Short mmCIF file of C-alpha atoms in Angstrom, two decimals:
data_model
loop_
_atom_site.label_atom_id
_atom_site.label_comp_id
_atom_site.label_asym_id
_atom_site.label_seq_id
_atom_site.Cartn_x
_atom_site.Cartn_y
_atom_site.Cartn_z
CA UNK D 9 -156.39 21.49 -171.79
CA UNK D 10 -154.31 20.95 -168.85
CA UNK D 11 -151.02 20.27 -171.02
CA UNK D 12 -148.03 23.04 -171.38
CA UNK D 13 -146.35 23.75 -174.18
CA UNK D 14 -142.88 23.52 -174.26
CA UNK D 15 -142.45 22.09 -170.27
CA UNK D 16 -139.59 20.58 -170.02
CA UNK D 17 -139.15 16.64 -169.36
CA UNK D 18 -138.65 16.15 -165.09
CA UNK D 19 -135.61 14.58 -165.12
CA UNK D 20 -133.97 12.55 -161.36
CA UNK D 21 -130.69 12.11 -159.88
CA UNK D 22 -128.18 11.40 -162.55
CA UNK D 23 -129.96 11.65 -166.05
CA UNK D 24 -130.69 15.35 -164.72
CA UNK D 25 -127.10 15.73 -163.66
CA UNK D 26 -125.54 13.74 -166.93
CA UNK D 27 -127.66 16.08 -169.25
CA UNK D 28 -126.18 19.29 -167.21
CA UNK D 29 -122.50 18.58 -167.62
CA UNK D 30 -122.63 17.39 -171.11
CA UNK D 31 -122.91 13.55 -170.46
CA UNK D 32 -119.21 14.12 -168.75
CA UNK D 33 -119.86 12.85 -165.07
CA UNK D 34 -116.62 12.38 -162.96
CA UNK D 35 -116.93 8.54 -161.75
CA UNK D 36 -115.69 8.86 -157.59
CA UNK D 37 -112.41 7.16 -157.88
CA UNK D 38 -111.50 3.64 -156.09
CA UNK D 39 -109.97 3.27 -153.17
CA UNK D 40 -107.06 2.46 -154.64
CA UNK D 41 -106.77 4.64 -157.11
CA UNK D 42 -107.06 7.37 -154.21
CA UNK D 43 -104.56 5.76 -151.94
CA UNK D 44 -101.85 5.49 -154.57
CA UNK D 45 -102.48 9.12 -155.63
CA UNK D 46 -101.50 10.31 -152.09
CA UNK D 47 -98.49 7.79 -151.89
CA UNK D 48 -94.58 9.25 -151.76
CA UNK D 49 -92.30 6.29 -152.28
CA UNK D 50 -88.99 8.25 -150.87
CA UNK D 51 -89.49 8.28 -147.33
CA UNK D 52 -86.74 7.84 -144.73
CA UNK D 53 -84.77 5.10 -144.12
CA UNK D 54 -85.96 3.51 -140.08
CA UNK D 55 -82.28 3.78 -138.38
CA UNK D 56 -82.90 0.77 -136.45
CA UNK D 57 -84.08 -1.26 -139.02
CA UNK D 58 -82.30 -0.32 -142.24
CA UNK D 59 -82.89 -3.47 -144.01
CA UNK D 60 -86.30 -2.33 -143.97
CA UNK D 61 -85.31 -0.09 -147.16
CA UNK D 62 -87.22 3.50 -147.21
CA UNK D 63 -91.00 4.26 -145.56
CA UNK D 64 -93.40 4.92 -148.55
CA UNK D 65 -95.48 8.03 -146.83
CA UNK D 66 -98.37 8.86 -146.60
CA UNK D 67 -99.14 12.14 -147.86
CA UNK D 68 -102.73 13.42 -147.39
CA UNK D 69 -104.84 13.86 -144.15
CA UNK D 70 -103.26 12.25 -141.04
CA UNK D 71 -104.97 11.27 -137.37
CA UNK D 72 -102.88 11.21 -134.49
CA UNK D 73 -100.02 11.09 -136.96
CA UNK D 74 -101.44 8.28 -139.02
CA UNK D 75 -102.53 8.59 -142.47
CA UNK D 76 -106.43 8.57 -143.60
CA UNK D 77 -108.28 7.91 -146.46
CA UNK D 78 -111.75 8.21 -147.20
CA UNK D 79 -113.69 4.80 -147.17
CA UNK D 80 -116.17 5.33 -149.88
CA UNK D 81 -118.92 8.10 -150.75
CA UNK D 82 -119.89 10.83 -148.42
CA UNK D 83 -120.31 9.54 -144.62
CA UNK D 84 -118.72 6.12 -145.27
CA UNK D 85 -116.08 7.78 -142.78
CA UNK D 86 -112.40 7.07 -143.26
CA UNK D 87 -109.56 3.99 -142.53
CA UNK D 88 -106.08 4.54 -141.61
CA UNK D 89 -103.72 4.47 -144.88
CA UNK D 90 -101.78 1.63 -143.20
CA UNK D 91 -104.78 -0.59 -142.80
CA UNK D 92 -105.73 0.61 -146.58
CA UNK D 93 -102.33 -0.35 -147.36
CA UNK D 94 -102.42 -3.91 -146.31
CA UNK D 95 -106.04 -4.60 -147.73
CA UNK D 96 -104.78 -2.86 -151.26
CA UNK D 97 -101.48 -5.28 -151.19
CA UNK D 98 -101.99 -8.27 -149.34
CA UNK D 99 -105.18 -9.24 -147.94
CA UNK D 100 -108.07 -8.48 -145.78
CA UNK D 101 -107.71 -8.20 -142.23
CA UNK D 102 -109.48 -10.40 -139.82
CA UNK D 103 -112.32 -8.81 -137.45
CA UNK D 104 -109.78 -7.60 -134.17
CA UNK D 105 -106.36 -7.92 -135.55
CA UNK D 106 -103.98 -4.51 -136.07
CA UNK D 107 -101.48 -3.43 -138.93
CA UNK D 108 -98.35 -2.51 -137.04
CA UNK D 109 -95.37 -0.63 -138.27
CA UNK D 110 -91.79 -2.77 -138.02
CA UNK D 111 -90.68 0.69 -138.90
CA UNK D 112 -92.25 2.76 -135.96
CA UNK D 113 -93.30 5.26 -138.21
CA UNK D 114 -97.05 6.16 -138.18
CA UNK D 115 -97.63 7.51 -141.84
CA UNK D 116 -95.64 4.80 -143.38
CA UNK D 117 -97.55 2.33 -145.46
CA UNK D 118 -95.02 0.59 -147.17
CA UNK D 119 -96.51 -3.44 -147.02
CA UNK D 120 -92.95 -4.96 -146.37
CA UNK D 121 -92.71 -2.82 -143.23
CA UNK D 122 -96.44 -3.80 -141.96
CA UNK D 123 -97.51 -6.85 -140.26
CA UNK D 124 -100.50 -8.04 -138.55
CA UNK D 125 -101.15 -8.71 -134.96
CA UNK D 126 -103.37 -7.55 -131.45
CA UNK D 127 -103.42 -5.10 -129.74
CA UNK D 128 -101.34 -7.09 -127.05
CA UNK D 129 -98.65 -7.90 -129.87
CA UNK D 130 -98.26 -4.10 -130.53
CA UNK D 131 -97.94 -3.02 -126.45
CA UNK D 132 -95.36 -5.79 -126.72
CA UNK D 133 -93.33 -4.62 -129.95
CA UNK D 134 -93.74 -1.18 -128.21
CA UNK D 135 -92.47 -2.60 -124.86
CA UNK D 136 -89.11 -3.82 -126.80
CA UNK D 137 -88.57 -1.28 -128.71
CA UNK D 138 -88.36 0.67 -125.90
CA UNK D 139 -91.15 2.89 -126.69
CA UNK D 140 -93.07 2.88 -123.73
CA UNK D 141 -93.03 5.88 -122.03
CA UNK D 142 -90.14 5.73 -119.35
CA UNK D 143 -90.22 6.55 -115.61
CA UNK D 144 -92.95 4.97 -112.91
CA UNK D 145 -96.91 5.63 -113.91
CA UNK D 146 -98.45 4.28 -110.65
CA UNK D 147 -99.71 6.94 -108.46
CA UNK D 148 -99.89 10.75 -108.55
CA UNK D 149 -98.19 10.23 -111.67
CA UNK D 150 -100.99 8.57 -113.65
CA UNK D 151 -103.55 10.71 -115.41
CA UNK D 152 -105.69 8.38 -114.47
CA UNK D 153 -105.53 8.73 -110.24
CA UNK D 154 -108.40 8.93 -108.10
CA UNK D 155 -106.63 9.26 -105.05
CA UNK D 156 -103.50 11.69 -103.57
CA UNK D 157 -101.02 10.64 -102.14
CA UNK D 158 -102.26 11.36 -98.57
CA UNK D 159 -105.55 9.07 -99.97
CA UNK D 160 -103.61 6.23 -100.01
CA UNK D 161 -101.37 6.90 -96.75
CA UNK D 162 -104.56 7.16 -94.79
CA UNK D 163 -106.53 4.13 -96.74
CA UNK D 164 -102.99 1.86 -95.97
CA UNK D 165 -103.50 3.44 -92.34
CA UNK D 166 -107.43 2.53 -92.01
CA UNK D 167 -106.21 -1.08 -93.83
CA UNK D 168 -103.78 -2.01 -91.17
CA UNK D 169 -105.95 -1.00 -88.53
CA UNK D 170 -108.74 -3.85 -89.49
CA UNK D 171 -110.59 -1.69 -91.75
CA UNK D 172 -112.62 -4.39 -94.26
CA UNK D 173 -111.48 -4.05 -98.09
CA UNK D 174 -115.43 -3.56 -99.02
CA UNK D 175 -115.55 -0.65 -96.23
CA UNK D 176 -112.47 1.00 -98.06
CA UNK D 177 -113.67 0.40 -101.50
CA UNK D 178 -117.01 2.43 -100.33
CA UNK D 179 -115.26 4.83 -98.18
CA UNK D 180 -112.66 5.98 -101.15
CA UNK D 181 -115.09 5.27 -104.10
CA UNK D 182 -112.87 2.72 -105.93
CA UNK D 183 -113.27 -0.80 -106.53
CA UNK D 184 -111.97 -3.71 -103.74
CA UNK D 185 -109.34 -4.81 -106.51
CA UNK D 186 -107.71 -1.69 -106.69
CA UNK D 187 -107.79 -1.38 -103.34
CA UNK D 188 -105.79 -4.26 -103.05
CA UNK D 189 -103.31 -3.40 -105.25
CA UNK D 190 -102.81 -0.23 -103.48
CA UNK D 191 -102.25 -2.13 -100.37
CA UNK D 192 -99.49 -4.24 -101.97
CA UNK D 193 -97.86 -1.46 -103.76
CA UNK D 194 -98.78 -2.45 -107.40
CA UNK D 195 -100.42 0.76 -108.24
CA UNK D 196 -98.94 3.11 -105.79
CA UNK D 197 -95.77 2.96 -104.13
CA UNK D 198 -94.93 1.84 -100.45
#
């Protein structure tokens, strides 16, 4: 007969897994439960906002110096603690909208000292704060330049002398707005 004796039941996923470790399967923890786990509630106190009381931080994996969590299972990727932070203890946040730090400090993720807002509203907080990076970014001393210094000397040269804006744009590769702003001294200076 085509039956075995003694062959064991095939057992999937779980039951297989369950029967293994003695029934005893670790459930994955919540995100919450994980976020409060990594959470130390004696940070500093922000100088220039004391009333602010201490940061609560963040004390597990970072990313560019702000905390992460994991999101879920295996390849549900992480969220920054912050942004965990404000879904945990206040509410979800709207599709577009940032969790910013009054508190300047990146691993923080103390709810009192986040609050919502774009990514315009954080450039500004930045801007009056005074974090912005100081000293003059137009020019050679933007990452970002296509053009040297002698570029733009001999495009402002070429301009004056009747040279079209489109002929420019196609002569030094960059786009007839920037071009203008070169020529008035917005992006480079005169």
């Amino acid at each position: 007969s085509g039956h075995r004796k003694n062959s064991a039941p095939v057992l999937h996923g779980n039951v297989w897994l369950a029967l293994l470790f003695g029934g005893n399967l670790k459930r994955r923890r919540s995100l919450e439960e994980r976020f409060w786990a990594k959470v130390n509630k004696d940070g500093p106190i922000p100088e220039h906002r004391v009333e602010l009381g201490p940061c609560w931080i963040w004390g597990a994996g970072k990313s560019h110096g702000y905390g992460a969590v994991g999101n879920g299972g295996r390849g549900e990727g992480n969220i920054l603690a912050h942004r965990a932070s404000w879904q945990i203890n206040v509410s979800a946040i709207p599709e577009g909208i940032e969790v910013l730090h009054h508190c300047d400090n990146r691993p923080c993720v103390r709810p009192t000292h986040l609050f919502l807002g774009t990514q315009s509203d954080n450039l500004y907080d930045m801007y009056q704060k005074g974090r912005s990076r100081p000293g003059d970014h137009r020019g050679e001393h933007n990452s970002h330049a296509k053009l040297s210094q002698m570029d733009v000397k001999h495009l402002r040269d070429l301009q004056q002398a009747g040279l079209s804006t489109q002929r420019l744009s196609e002569r030094f590769g960059i786009t007839p707005g920037a071009i203008r702003l070169i020529v008035r001294g917005k992006t480079w200076p005169i």
